[in-house]
Amino acid sequence: MKATIDGAGRIVVPKAMRQALGLKPGQPLEIRAGDGRLEIEIVSTPMQLKKRGKGIVAVPDAEMPALTAELVRETLERVRR
């Protein structure tokens, strides 16, 4: 897929691609350049494994948005495509 860079150096990720990847405005991304390539990677949320009751759970290091029925529905629609 082709894209262009505007005068401010911004690259627009096409809407269909943003939706397929679940990208939201303000989401952190990792960017690297080398060997004539530009790579953009979604930054994962750092997690800590903690014991809770009889099990172990992953707890995010940062605030996470509340899990809503709407968010679950959007995610399921996106991954089922």
C-alpha positions as a Markdown table, in Angstrom:
| # | Residue | x | y | z |
|---|---|---|---|---|
| 1 | Met | 0.0 | 0.0 | 0.0 |
| 2 | Lys | 1.3 | 3.5 | -0.9 |
| 3 | Ala | 1.2 | 6.6 | 1.3 |
| 4 | Thr | 2.6 | 10.1 | 1.1 |
| 5 | Ile | 4.3 | 12.3 | 3.6 |
| 6 | Asp | 2.8 | 15.8 | 4.2 |
| 7 | Gly | 4.8 | 19.0 | 4.7 |
| 8 | Ala | 4.9 | 18.4 | 8.5 |
| 9 | Gly | 6.4 | 14.9 | 8.0 |
| 10 | Arg | 3.2 | 13.1 | 8.9 |
| 11 | Ile | 2.2 | 9.8 | 7.2 |
| 12 | Val | -1.5 | 9.0 | 7.2 |
| 13 | Val | -2.4 | 5.3 | 7.9 |
| 14 | Pro | -5.4 | 4.5 | 5.8 |
| 15 | Lys | -8.7 | 4.1 | 7.8 |
| 16 | Ala | -9.2 | 0.5 | 6.9 |
| 17 | Met | -5.7 | -0.4 | 8.1 |
| 18 | Arg | -6.2 | 1.6 | 11.4 |
| 19 | Gln | -9.5 | -0.2 | 12.0 |
| 20 | Ala | -8.0 | -3.6 | 11.2 |
| 21 | Leu | -5.2 | -3.0 | 13.6 |
| 22 | Gly | -7.3 | -1.4 | 16.3 |
| 23 | Leu | -5.3 | 1.9 | 16.2 |
| 24 | Lys | -6.7 | 4.9 | 18.0 |
| 25 | Pro | -5.7 | 8.5 | 18.0 |
| 26 | Gly | -2.8 | 9.2 | 20.5 |
| 27 | Gln | -1.8 | 5.5 | 20.6 |
| 28 | Pro | 1.9 | 5.1 | 21.1 |
| 29 | Leu | 3.8 | 3.5 | 18.2 |
| 30 | Glu | 7.5 | 2.4 | 17.9 |
| 31 | Ile | 9.2 | 3.6 | 14.7 |
| 32 | Arg | 12.5 | 2.4 | 13.3 |
| 33 | Ala | 14.5 | 3.1 | 10.1 |
| 34 | Gly | 17.2 | 1.0 | 8.5 |
| 35 | Asp | 18.3 | -0.6 | 5.3 |
| 36 | Gly | 16.0 | 1.7 | 3.3 |
| 37 | Arg | 12.9 | 0.7 | 5.3 |
| 38 | Leu | 10.6 | 2.4 | 7.7 |
| 39 | Glu | 9.0 | 0.1 | 10.3 |
| 40 | Ile | 6.1 | 1.1 | 12.5 |
| 41 | Glu | 5.1 | -1.2 | 15.4 |
| 42 | Ile | 2.3 | -1.1 | 17.9 |
| 43 | Val | 3.7 | -0.6 | 21.4 |
| 44 | Ser | 2.4 | -3.3 | 23.7 |
| 45 | Thr | 1.2 | -2.5 | 27.2 |
| 46 | Pro | 3.8 | -3.4 | 29.9 |
| 47 | Met | 2.4 | -6.0 | 32.3 |
| 48 | Gln | 3.4 | -7.6 | 35.6 |
| 49 | Leu | 2.3 | -11.1 | 36.6 |
| 50 | Lys | 0.8 | -11.1 | 40.1 |
| 51 | Lys | -0.7 | -13.7 | 42.3 |
| 52 | Arg | -4.4 | -13.2 | 42.9 |
| 53 | Gly | -6.2 | -15.8 | 45.0 |
| 54 | Lys | -5.3 | -19.3 | 43.6 |
| 55 | Gly | -4.1 | -17.9 | 40.2 |
| 56 | Ile | -1.8 | -15.5 | 38.5 |
| 57 | Val | -3.0 | -12.5 | 36.5 |
| 58 | Ala | -1.4 | -10.0 | 34.2 |
| 59 | Val | -1.8 | -6.5 | 35.6 |
| 60 | Pro | -1.0 | -3.5 | 33.3 |
| 61 | Asp | 1.7 | -1.0 | 34.5 |
| 62 | Ala | -0.4 | 1.9 | 33.1 |
| 63 | Glu | -4.0 | 2.9 | 33.4 |
| 64 | Met | -6.2 | 1.0 | 30.9 |
| 65 | Pro | -9.6 | 2.1 | 29.6 |
| 66 | Ala | -12.6 | 0.4 | 31.1 |
| 67 | Leu | -13.8 | -2.7 | 29.3 |
| 68 | Thr | -17.2 | -2.0 | 27.9 |
| 69 | Ala | -19.7 | -4.0 | 25.9 |
| 70 | Glu | -19.1 | -1.6 | 23.0 |
| 71 | Leu | -15.4 | -2.2 | 23.1 |
| 72 | Val | -15.8 | -6.0 | 23.2 |
| 73 | Arg | -18.2 | -5.8 | 20.2 |
| 74 | Glu | -15.9 | -3.6 | 18.2 |
| 75 | Thr | -12.9 | -5.9 | 18.9 |
| 76 | Leu | -14.9 | -9.1 | 18.0 |
| 77 | Glu | -16.1 | -7.5 | 14.7 |
| 78 | Arg | -12.5 | -6.5 | 13.9 |
| 79 | Val | -10.9 | -9.9 | 14.5 |
| 80 | Arg | -13.6 | -11.8 | 12.7 |
| 81 | Arg | -13.0 | -10.0 | 9.4 |
